[in-house]
mmCIF file of C-alpha atoms and ligand atoms in Angstrom:
data_model
loop_
_atom_site.group_PDB
_atom_site.id
_atom_site.type_symbol
_atom_site.label_atom_id
_atom_site.label_comp_id
_atom_site.label_asym_id
_atom_site.label_seq_id
_atom_site.Cartn_x
_atom_site.Cartn_y
_atom_site.Cartn_z
ATOM 1 C CA MET A 1 3.987 17.226 -27.017
ATOM 2 C CA THR A 2 4.993 13.590 -26.675
ATOM 3 C CA THR A 3 7.807 11.941 -28.601
ATOM 4 C CA SER A 4 8.321 8.385 -29.777
ATOM 5 C CA VAL A 5 10.954 8.070 -27.007
ATOM 6 C CA ASP A 6 8.255 8.894 -24.382
ATOM 7 C CA ARG A 7 5.944 6.331 -25.944
ATOM 8 C CA ASP A 8 8.649 3.648 -26.042
ATOM 9 C CA ALA A 9 9.434 4.197 -22.359
ATOM 10 C CA LEU A 10 5.731 4.081 -21.529
ATOM 11 C CA SER A 11 5.256 0.932 -23.562
ATOM 12 C CA ALA A 12 8.120 -0.692 -21.638
ATOM 13 C CA ARG A 13 6.574 0.434 -18.331
ATOM 14 C CA TYR A 14 3.185 -1.129 -19.162
ATOM 15 C CA HIS A 15 4.878 -4.288 -20.417
ATOM 16 C CA ARG A 16 6.880 -4.533 -17.182
ATOM 17 C CA PHE A 17 3.737 -4.079 -15.133
ATOM 18 C CA ALA A 18 2.035 -6.868 -17.111
ATOM 19 C CA VAL A 19 4.804 -9.423 -16.724
ATOM 20 C CA ARG A 20 6.171 -8.523 -13.295
ATOM 21 C CA GLU A 21 3.171 -7.309 -11.323
ATOM 22 C CA ALA A 22 -0.070 -8.461 -12.933
ATOM 23 C CA SER A 23 1.088 -11.883 -14.142
ATOM 24 C CA GLY A 24 -0.165 -14.551 -11.746
ATOM 25 C CA ARG A 25 -2.220 -12.003 -9.798
ATOM 26 C CA SER A 26 -4.690 -10.520 -12.268
ATOM 27 C CA PRO A 27 -5.138 -12.132 -15.702
ATOM 28 C CA LEU A 28 -7.352 -9.212 -16.731
ATOM 29 C CA TYR A 29 -4.824 -6.523 -15.778
ATOM 30 C CA GLU A 30 -2.080 -8.554 -17.439
ATOM 31 C CA GLN A 31 -4.117 -8.683 -20.661
ATOM 32 C CA LEU A 32 -5.049 -4.974 -20.536
ATOM 33 C CA THR A 33 -1.568 -3.679 -19.809
ATOM 34 C CA LEU A 34 0.015 -5.934 -22.456
ATOM 35 C CA GLY A 35 -2.566 -4.514 -24.863
ATOM 36 C CA VAL A 36 -1.681 -0.940 -23.889
ATOM 37 C CA SER A 37 2.046 -1.643 -24.294
ATOM 38 C CA GLN A 38 1.410 -2.478 -27.985
ATOM 39 C CA ASP A 39 -1.180 0.208 -28.751
ATOM 40 C CA ALA A 40 0.370 3.416 -30.114
ATOM 41 C CA GLU A 41 -2.865 5.416 -29.953
ATOM 42 C CA VAL A 42 -3.567 4.579 -26.302
ATOM 43 C CA LEU A 43 0.087 5.122 -25.365
ATOM 44 C CA GLY A 44 -0.146 8.569 -26.951
ATOM 45 C CA LEU A 45 -3.155 9.427 -24.763
ATOM 46 C CA ILE A 46 -1.444 8.273 -21.578
ATOM 47 C CA ALA A 47 1.795 10.052 -22.529
ATOM 48 C CA SER A 48 -0.122 13.352 -22.589
ATOM 49 C CA LEU A 49 -0.484 13.107 -18.771
ATOM 50 C CA PRO A 50 2.234 14.343 -16.380
ATOM 51 C CA GLN A 51 4.777 11.555 -15.882
ATOM 52 C CA PRO A 52 3.794 10.622 -12.277
ATOM 53 C CA LYS A 53 0.191 10.211 -13.461
ATOM 54 C CA GLN A 54 1.020 7.666 -16.162
ATOM 55 C CA GLN A 55 0.965 4.708 -13.745
ATOM 56 C CA PRO A 56 -0.761 1.508 -14.941
ATOM 57 C CA ASN A 57 -2.594 1.063 -11.620
ATOM 58 C CA LEU A 58 -3.978 4.592 -11.793
ATOM 59 C CA LEU A 59 -5.211 4.185 -15.379
ATOM 60 C CA LEU A 60 -6.866 0.844 -14.603
ATOM 61 C CA ALA A 61 -8.577 2.130 -11.451
ATOM 62 C CA ALA A 62 -9.754 5.339 -13.166
ATOM 63 C CA TYR A 63 -11.246 3.267 -15.976
ATOM 64 C CA ARG A 64 -13.065 0.958 -13.561
ATOM 65 C CA HIS A 65 -14.266 3.891 -11.491
ATOM 66 C CA LEU A 66 -16.026 5.237 -14.591
ATOM 67 C CA PHE A 67 -16.987 2.191 -16.618
ATOM 68 C CA GLY A 68 -16.699 -0.907 -14.430
ATOM 69 C CA VAL A 69 -14.720 -4.027 -15.298
ATOM 70 C CA PRO A 70 -14.148 -4.418 -19.060
ATOM 71 C CA ALA A 71 -14.708 -7.813 -20.683
ATOM 72 C CA SER A 72 -11.868 -7.496 -23.187
ATOM 73 C CA TYR A 73 -9.018 -5.284 -24.371
ATOM 74 C CA SER A 74 -11.090 -4.031 -27.303
ATOM 75 C CA GLU A 75 -13.902 -2.877 -24.970
ATOM 76 C CA PHE A 76 -11.312 -1.221 -22.715
ATOM 77 C CA ARG A 77 -9.463 0.645 -25.482
ATOM 78 C CA GLN A 78 -12.693 1.778 -27.144
ATOM 79 C CA ALA A 79 -13.941 3.501 -23.983
ATOM 80 C CA LEU A 80 -10.472 4.935 -23.339
ATOM 81 C CA VAL A 81 -10.245 6.433 -26.809
ATOM 82 C CA ASP A 82 -13.846 7.734 -26.791
ATOM 83 C CA ARG A 83 -13.871 9.116 -23.240
ATOM 84 C CA PHE A 84 -10.256 9.890 -22.445
ATOM 85 C CA ASP A 85 -11.144 13.348 -21.115
ATOM 86 C CA ALA A 86 -13.179 11.747 -18.324
ATOM 87 C CA VAL A 87 -10.450 9.175 -17.574
ATOM 88 C CA ARG A 88 -7.839 11.899 -17.597
ATOM 89 C CA ALA A 89 -9.822 14.024 -15.114
ATOM 90 C CA ILE A 90 -9.960 11.117 -12.630
ATOM 91 C CA MET A 91 -6.256 10.374 -13.097
ATOM 92 C CA LEU A 92 -5.327 13.980 -12.428
ATOM 93 C CA ASP A 93 -7.621 14.241 -9.420
ATOM 94 C CA ARG A 94 -6.788 10.984 -7.607
ATOM 95 C CA SER A 95 -3.794 8.854 -6.815
ATOM 96 C CA THR A 96 -2.994 5.242 -6.050
ATOM 97 C CA GLN A 97 -3.360 5.297 -2.301
ATOM 98 C CA THR A 98 -4.113 1.594 -2.030
ATOM 99 C CA ASN A 99 -4.680 0.929 1.660
ATOM 100 C CA GLU A 100 -4.115 -2.760 2.404
ATOM 101 C CA PRO A 101 -5.012 -3.728 5.975
ATOM 102 C CA GLY A 102 -3.790 -7.281 5.242
ATOM 103 C CA ARG A 103 -0.279 -5.876 5.710
ATOM 104 C CA CYS A 104 -1.026 -5.883 9.448
ATOM 105 C CA ALA A 105 -0.552 -9.671 9.338
ATOM 106 C CA VAL A 106 3.158 -9.251 8.578
ATOM 107 C CA LEU A 107 3.623 -6.362 11.012
ATOM 108 C CA LEU A 108 2.011 -8.279 13.877
ATOM 109 C CA PRO A 109 4.916 -10.666 14.623
ATOM 110 C CA VAL A 110 7.053 -7.569 15.302
ATOM 111 C CA LEU A 111 4.413 -5.460 17.059
ATOM 112 C CA SER A 112 3.289 -8.174 19.455
ATOM 113 C CA GLY A 113 6.853 -8.942 20.527
ATOM 114 C CA LEU A 114 7.675 -5.366 21.599
ATOM 115 C CA PRO A 115 7.428 -3.958 25.123
ATOM 116 C CA GLN A 116 3.773 -2.977 25.489
ATOM 117 C CA PRO A 117 1.844 -0.711 25.351
ATOM 118 C CA LEU A 118 2.512 0.792 21.951
ATOM 119 C CA ALA A 119 2.098 4.227 20.413
ATOM 120 C CA LEU A 120 1.707 3.708 16.656
ATOM 121 C CA LEU A 121 2.580 6.335 14.102
ATOM 122 C CA GLU A 122 2.074 5.386 10.470
ATOM 123 C CA VAL A 123 3.762 7.449 7.792
ATOM 124 C CA GLY A 124 1.873 7.342 4.463
ATOM 125 C CA ALA A 125 -1.242 6.077 6.209
ATOM 126 C CA SER A 126 -3.797 6.663 3.404
ATOM 127 C CA ALA A 127 -7.102 6.020 5.278
ATOM 128 C CA GLY A 128 -5.301 4.578 8.313
ATOM 129 C CA LEU A 129 -6.434 0.959 7.931
ATOM 130 C CA CYS A 130 -3.002 -0.368 8.994
ATOM 131 C CA LEU A 131 -3.220 1.625 12.239
ATOM 132 C CA PHE A 132 -5.659 -0.944 13.675
ATOM 133 C CA PRO A 133 -3.786 -4.264 13.858
ATOM 134 C CA ASP A 134 -5.482 -4.888 17.218
ATOM 135 C CA ARG A 135 -8.998 -4.777 15.725
ATOM 136 C CA TYR A 136 -8.570 -7.509 13.126
ATOM 137 C CA GLY A 137 -8.299 -11.306 13.179
ATOM 138 C CA TYR A 138 -5.429 -13.381 11.739
ATOM 139 C CA ASP A 139 -5.094 -16.958 10.541
ATOM 140 C CA TYR A 140 -1.453 -18.101 10.504
ATOM 141 C CA PRO A 141 -0.609 -21.722 9.640
ATOM 142 C CA SER A 142 -0.563 -22.941 13.234
ATOM 143 C CA ARG A 143 -2.224 -20.114 15.105
ATOM 144 C CA SER A 144 -5.297 -17.903 14.922
ATOM 145 C CA LEU A 145 -5.810 -14.629 16.735
ATOM 146 C CA ARG A 146 -9.080 -12.783 17.154
ATOM 147 C CA PRO A 147 -9.813 -9.363 18.651
ATOM 148 C CA PRO A 148 -12.036 -9.181 21.725
ATOM 149 C CA ALA A 149 -15.747 -9.420 20.911
ATOM 150 C CA GLN A 150 -16.872 -6.410 18.900
ATOM 151 C CA ASP A 151 -20.318 -5.256 17.840
ATOM 152 C CA GLN A 152 -19.448 -5.360 14.212
ATOM 153 C CA PRO A 153 -17.731 -8.006 12.102
ATOM 154 C CA HIS A 154 -13.988 -7.683 11.615
ATOM 155 C CA PRO A 155 -11.829 -8.910 8.756
ATOM 156 C CA VAL A 156 -9.684 -12.007 9.257
ATOM 157 C CA PHE A 157 -6.421 -11.993 7.310
ATOM 158 C CA PRO A 158 -4.911 -15.317 6.218
ATOM 159 C CA CYS A 159 -1.101 -15.249 6.273
ATOM 160 C CA ARG A 160 1.273 -18.069 5.387
ATOM 161 C CA ALA A 161 4.409 -18.047 7.509
ATOM 162 C CA GLY A 162 7.699 -19.928 7.268
ATOM 163 C CA ALA A 163 8.419 -22.393 10.076
ATOM 164 C CA ASP A 164 11.080 -20.049 11.494
ATOM 165 C CA VAL A 165 8.773 -17.073 11.885
ATOM 166 C CA GLU A 166 8.050 -16.361 15.512
ATOM 167 C CA LEU A 167 4.283 -16.046 15.383
ATOM 168 C CA PRO A 168 2.481 -13.640 17.704
ATOM 169 C CA ASP A 169 0.527 -15.154 20.575
ATOM 170 C CA ARG A 170 -1.371 -11.969 21.409
ATOM 171 C CA LEU A 171 -2.623 -8.813 19.813
ATOM 172 C CA PRO A 172 -0.651 -5.663 20.611
ATOM 173 C CA GLN A 173 -1.902 -3.201 23.200
ATOM 174 C CA ILE A 174 -2.139 0.150 21.452
ATOM 175 C CA VAL A 175 -2.744 3.233 23.582
ATOM 176 C CA TRP A 176 -2.120 5.951 20.994
ATOM 177 C CA ARG A 177 -2.206 6.041 17.229
ATOM 178 C CA ALA A 178 -1.827 8.652 14.526
ATOM 179 C CA GLY A 179 -1.111 8.809 10.818
ATOM 180 C CA LEU A 180 0.614 11.218 8.457
ATOM 181 C CA ASP A 181 -0.148 11.430 4.741
ATOM 182 C CA LEU A 182 0.202 13.859 1.859
ATOM 183 C CA ASN A 183 -3.498 13.291 1.232
ATOM 184 C CA PRO A 184 -5.318 11.637 4.140
ATOM 185 C CA LEU A 185 -8.404 9.648 3.143
ATOM 186 C CA ASP A 186 -11.496 9.129 5.276
ATOM 187 C CA ALA A 187 -12.654 5.521 5.578
ATOM 188 C CA GLY A 188 -16.135 6.813 6.426
ATOM 189 C CA ASP A 189 -16.475 8.883 3.241
ATOM 190 C CA PRO A 190 -18.406 6.733 0.702
ATOM 191 C CA ASP A 191 -16.632 8.232 -2.317
ATOM 192 C CA GLU A 192 -13.125 7.794 -0.871
ATOM 193 C CA ALA A 193 -13.955 4.287 0.359
ATOM 194 C CA ALA A 194 -15.285 3.376 -3.119
ATOM 195 C CA TRP A 195 -12.021 4.599 -4.682
ATOM 196 C CA LEU A 196 -10.019 2.417 -2.269
ATOM 197 C CA GLU A 197 -12.202 -0.564 -3.229
ATOM 198 C CA THR A 198 -11.604 0.152 -6.933
ATOM 199 C CA LEU A 199 -7.857 0.061 -6.330
ATOM 200 C CA VAL A 200 -8.146 -3.629 -5.406
ATOM 201 C CA TRP A 201 -7.606 -5.685 -8.544
ATOM 202 C CA PRO A 202 -10.724 -7.169 -10.159
ATOM 203 C CA GLU A 203 -10.203 -10.876 -9.452
ATOM 204 C CA GLN A 204 -9.309 -10.306 -5.761
ATOM 205 C CA GLN A 205 -12.787 -10.531 -4.263
ATOM 206 C CA GLY A 206 -11.567 -11.914 -0.910
ATOM 207 C CA ARG A 207 -9.230 -8.938 -0.533
ATOM 208 C CA ARG A 208 -12.042 -6.557 -1.428
ATOM 209 C CA ASP A 209 -14.401 -8.174 1.141
ATOM 210 C CA ARG A 210 -11.766 -7.847 3.877
ATOM 211 C CA LEU A 211 -11.066 -4.254 2.855
ATOM 212 C CA ARG A 212 -14.802 -3.447 3.169
ATOM 213 C CA LEU A 213 -14.872 -4.850 6.718
ATOM 214 C CA ALA A 214 -11.725 -2.912 7.658
ATOM 215 C CA LEU A 215 -13.178 0.309 6.204
ATOM 216 C CA ASP A 216 -16.309 -0.175 8.349
ATOM 217 C CA THR A 217 -14.171 -0.835 11.447
ATOM 218 C CA VAL A 218 -11.975 2.210 10.917
ATOM 219 C CA ALA A 219 -14.846 4.516 9.903
ATOM 220 C CA GLU A 220 -16.191 4.065 13.450
ATOM 221 C CA GLU A 221 -12.823 4.930 14.977
ATOM 222 C CA ARG A 222 -12.138 8.133 13.013
ATOM 223 C CA PRO A 223 -8.319 7.905 13.339
ATOM 224 C CA ARG A 224 -6.248 11.045 13.449
ATOM 225 C CA ILE A 225 -4.400 11.360 10.151
ATOM 226 C CA VAL A 226 -2.504 14.588 9.713
ATOM 227 C CA GLU A 227 -1.875 16.038 6.262
ATOM 228 C CA GLY A 228 1.847 16.430 5.710
ATOM 229 C CA ASP A 229 5.044 15.188 4.120
ATOM 230 C CA LEU A 230 7.146 12.537 5.835
ATOM 231 C CA LEU A 231 10.119 14.909 5.547
ATOM 232 C CA GLY A 232 8.188 17.923 6.813
ATOM 233 C CA PRO A 233 7.937 19.367 10.334
ATOM 234 C CA LYS A 234 4.647 17.596 11.127
ATOM 235 C CA PHE A 235 6.392 14.232 11.330
ATOM 236 C CA GLU A 236 8.652 15.274 14.163
ATOM 237 C CA ALA A 237 5.777 17.129 15.877
ATOM 238 C CA LEU A 238 3.637 13.967 15.807
ATOM 239 C CA CYS A 239 6.469 11.839 17.220
ATOM 240 C CA ARG A 240 6.780 14.286 20.125
ATOM 241 C CA GLN A 241 3.045 13.961 20.902
ATOM 242 C CA ALA A 242 3.193 10.217 21.574
ATOM 243 C CA PRO A 243 2.863 9.276 25.262
ATOM 244 C CA GLN A 244 6.253 8.847 26.965
ATOM 245 C CA ASP A 245 5.298 5.623 28.725
ATOM 246 C CA ALA A 246 4.518 3.731 25.512
ATOM 247 C CA THR A 247 6.910 2.247 22.938
ATOM 248 C CA LEU A 248 6.800 4.623 19.986
ATOM 249 C CA VAL A 249 6.637 2.574 16.786
ATOM 250 C CA VAL A 250 6.940 4.475 13.516
ATOM 251 C CA PHE A 251 6.094 2.312 10.521
ATOM 252 C CA HIS A 252 5.409 2.564 6.830
ATOM 253 C CA THR A 253 4.425 0.083 4.160
ATOM 254 C CA ALA A 254 4.376 0.712 0.396
ATOM 255 C CA VAL A 255 5.237 4.400 0.819
ATOM 256 C CA LEU A 256 8.916 5.062 0.121
ATOM 257 C CA ALA A 257 8.625 4.097 -3.543
ATOM 258 C CA TYR A 258 6.686 7.371 -3.820
ATOM 259 C CA VAL A 259 9.709 9.308 -2.549
ATOM 260 C CA PRO A 260 11.801 9.361 -5.728
ATOM 261 C CA SER A 261 15.014 10.876 -4.376
ATOM 262 C CA HIS A 262 17.466 8.447 -2.767
ATOM 263 C CA ASP A 263 18.883 11.317 -0.665
ATOM 264 C CA ASP A 264 15.393 12.137 0.677
ATOM 265 C CA ARG A 265 14.828 8.498 1.655
ATOM 266 C CA MET A 266 18.195 8.465 3.469
ATOM 267 C CA ARG A 267 17.295 11.719 5.218
ATOM 268 C CA PHE A 268 14.046 10.149 6.364
ATOM 269 C CA ALA A 269 15.929 7.057 7.601
ATOM 270 C CA THR A 270 18.203 9.245 9.709
ATOM 271 C CA LEU A 271 15.307 11.273 11.074
ATOM 272 C CA VAL A 272 13.096 8.326 11.967
ATOM 273 C CA SER A 273 16.008 6.507 13.626
ATOM 274 C CA SER A 274 16.503 9.489 15.899
ATOM 275 C CA LEU A 275 12.823 9.860 16.842
ATOM 276 C CA ALA A 276 11.264 6.396 17.100
ATOM 277 C CA ASP A 277 11.871 3.674 19.686
ATOM 278 C CA VAL A 278 11.187 1.180 16.927
ATOM 279 C CA TRP A 279 11.161 1.821 13.175
ATOM 280 C CA ILE A 280 9.434 -0.739 10.973
ATOM 281 C CA CYS A 281 10.016 -0.406 7.248
ATOM 282 C CA ASN A 282 7.991 -2.748 4.993
ATOM 283 C CA GLU A 283 8.877 -1.704 1.475
ATOM 284 C CA ALA A 284 10.248 -2.843 -1.863
ATOM 285 C CA PRO A 285 13.866 -3.885 -1.117
ATOM 286 C CA GLY A 286 15.437 -1.367 -3.520
ATOM 287 C CA VAL A 287 14.227 1.692 -1.612
ATOM 288 C CA MET A 288 16.623 1.225 1.302
ATOM 289 C CA PRO A 289 19.766 -0.216 -0.325
ATOM 290 C CA HIS A 290 21.873 0.422 2.770
ATOM 291 C CA PHE A 291 20.031 -2.412 4.585
ATOM 292 C CA GLY A 292 22.389 -4.622 2.592
ATOM 293 C CA VAL A 293 19.835 -7.018 1.097
ATOM 294 C CA SER A 294 19.605 -7.260 -2.669
ATOM 295 C CA PRO A 295 16.221 -7.535 -4.411
ATOM 296 C CA ALA A 296 17.711 -10.553 -6.208
ATOM 297 C CA GLU A 297 17.583 -12.504 -2.916
ATOM 298 C CA ALA A 298 13.787 -12.145 -2.651
ATOM 299 C CA PRO A 299 11.906 -15.455 -2.661
ATOM 300 C CA ALA A 300 9.277 -14.056 -5.044
ATOM 301 C CA GLN A 301 9.019 -11.309 -7.616
ATOM 302 C CA GLY A 302 7.748 -8.081 -6.083
ATOM 303 C CA ALA A 303 8.309 -9.208 -2.465
ATOM 304 C CA PHE A 304 8.714 -6.522 0.182
ATOM 305 C CA LEU A 305 11.539 -6.436 2.718
ATOM 306 C CA LEU A 306 10.470 -5.975 6.332
ATOM 307 C CA SER A 307 13.155 -4.329 8.439
ATOM 308 C CA VAL A 308 13.195 -3.403 12.089
ATOM 309 C CA ASN A 309 15.486 -0.578 13.192
ATOM 310 C CA ALA A 310 17.319 -0.838 9.874
ATOM 311 C CA GLN A 311 17.954 -4.590 10.255
ATOM 312 C CA ALA A 312 16.459 -6.777 7.533
ATOM 313 C CA ALA A 313 14.116 -9.278 9.206
ATOM 314 C CA ALA A 314 11.750 -10.884 6.703
ATOM 315 C CA TRP A 315 10.480 -11.030 3.159
ATOM 316 C CA THR A 316 6.783 -10.314 2.908
ATOM 317 C CA ASP A 317 4.051 -10.529 0.332
ATOM 318 C CA PRO A 318 3.192 -6.963 -0.790
ATOM 319 C CA HIS A 319 -0.388 -7.480 0.400
ATOM 320 C CA GLY A 320 0.480 -9.382 3.572
ATOM 321 C CA ALA A 321 -0.408 -12.907 2.366
ATOM 322 C CA TRP A 322 2.887 -14.465 3.546
ATOM 323 C CA ILE A 323 6.054 -13.813 5.547
ATOM 324 C CA GLU A 324 9.445 -15.582 5.360
ATOM 325 C CA PRO A 325 12.529 -14.802 7.445
ATOM 326 C CA VAL A 326 15.441 -13.285 5.528
ATOM 327 C CA GLY A 327 18.186 -15.791 4.751
ATOM 328 C CA HIS A 328 15.956 -18.911 4.554
HETATM 329 C C1 SAM B 401 0.295 2.859 -1.577
HETATM 330 S S1 SAM B 401 -0.281 3.867 -0.269
HETATM 331 C C2 SAM B 401 0.049 2.822 1.123
HETATM 332 C C3 SAM B 401 -0.886 3.091 2.273
HETATM 333 C C4 SAM B 401 -0.631 2.265 3.533
HETATM 334 N N1 SAM B 401 0.694 2.516 4.049
HETATM 335 C C5 SAM B 401 -0.803 0.797 3.296
HETATM 336 O O1 SAM B 401 0.208 0.075 3.296
HETATM 337 O O2 SAM B 401 -1.916 0.333 3.103
HETATM 338 C C6 SAM B 401 1.003 5.098 -0.138
HETATM 339 C C7 SAM B 401 0.579 6.297 0.682
HETATM 340 O O3 SAM B 401 1.735 7.076 0.965
HETATM 341 C C8 SAM B 401 1.382 8.434 0.872
HETATM 342 N N2 SAM B 401 2.617 9.207 0.629
HETATM 343 C C9 SAM B 401 3.399 9.166 -0.481
HETATM 344 N N3 SAM B 401 4.454 10.005 -0.352
HETATM 345 C C10 SAM B 401 4.337 10.585 0.863
HETATM 346 C C11 SAM B 401 5.109 11.563 1.567
HETATM 347 N N4 SAM B 401 6.200 12.106 1.025
HETATM 348 N N5 SAM B 401 4.708 11.932 2.807
HETATM 349 C C12 SAM B 401 3.580 11.400 3.350
HETATM 350 N N6 SAM B 401 2.802 10.471 2.717
HETATM 351 C C13 SAM B 401 3.168 10.078 1.492
HETATM 352 C C14 SAM B 401 0.377 8.491 -0.265
HETATM 353 O O4 SAM B 401 -0.416 9.667 -0.211
HETATM 354 C C15 SAM B 401 -0.425 7.214 -0.015
HETATM 355 O O5 SAM B 401 -1.548 7.444 0.787
#
């Protein structure tokens, strides 16, 4: 049974999503989530789901998976009210595992500057698209990088960079790679790939096109992604399997927000520091408060903080569209 307190909190959550996350990025999602925040009947339906499944992004993707892109809030709410059982089933079955290969553009300045070759271990890898920074192209303001000639087209990620960012002049040399995820996805599975495409917001066609190319690239590679929790024994076991003569880089982007307990995140920080040669954390700034950088210092709402071995290095766009050094 849901209470008016649940519905008020949910209304505030959808309103926050509209004004903080969707505004300026997706006019449609802004309109839909503002509509939900003021719609008692729809809030009641969403409130009947378990709390972690009430996420705006999950609702919007489940809707689009079933019915496509709605033209208006009234079309959206009508289908939700009429077919909520179907929407609910998708929301219970799937999760927001958005895999954004564009994030490689903000990891690259760090990766390319490390002693090569690299062994890459991504925690919270989803389908593993960020495990292939060496297979994509990049357009920075004053420099472009392209992978060696490949049979199939590769995505090229545009990334704005502040003048003080040391841009990479080469792609990293990666000799080993593996991922860990609670629910690994397969880039070569049409249904899982379609879900990942649906998680890209409607107006972001360029992002969707680049995602499609990255999915095709990674489907060929069949990366090893082990099912497991970042705090479980498989993490340490994977670290131990990396070749000794490569720099072991453990990284994660957009993952720790899914680890709700502060103590668990601190435990992970301690563990990863003891196992990795280099630990790259590209996350919302609030998830690792002990890095000493306040979210209020971010140059843009929703920016991620990129840290290397627990030292704050740069602010980054959550989808990898720009990078700015911390303190500028
Ligand atoms: C938003 S996706 C980000 C995927 C990828 N890192 C990227 O940036 O494109 C978050 C991923 O973290 C995974 N995840 C969440 N909590 C986890 C945990 N405790 N252990 C392992 N993986 C986890 C989810 O299953 C999901 O695939």
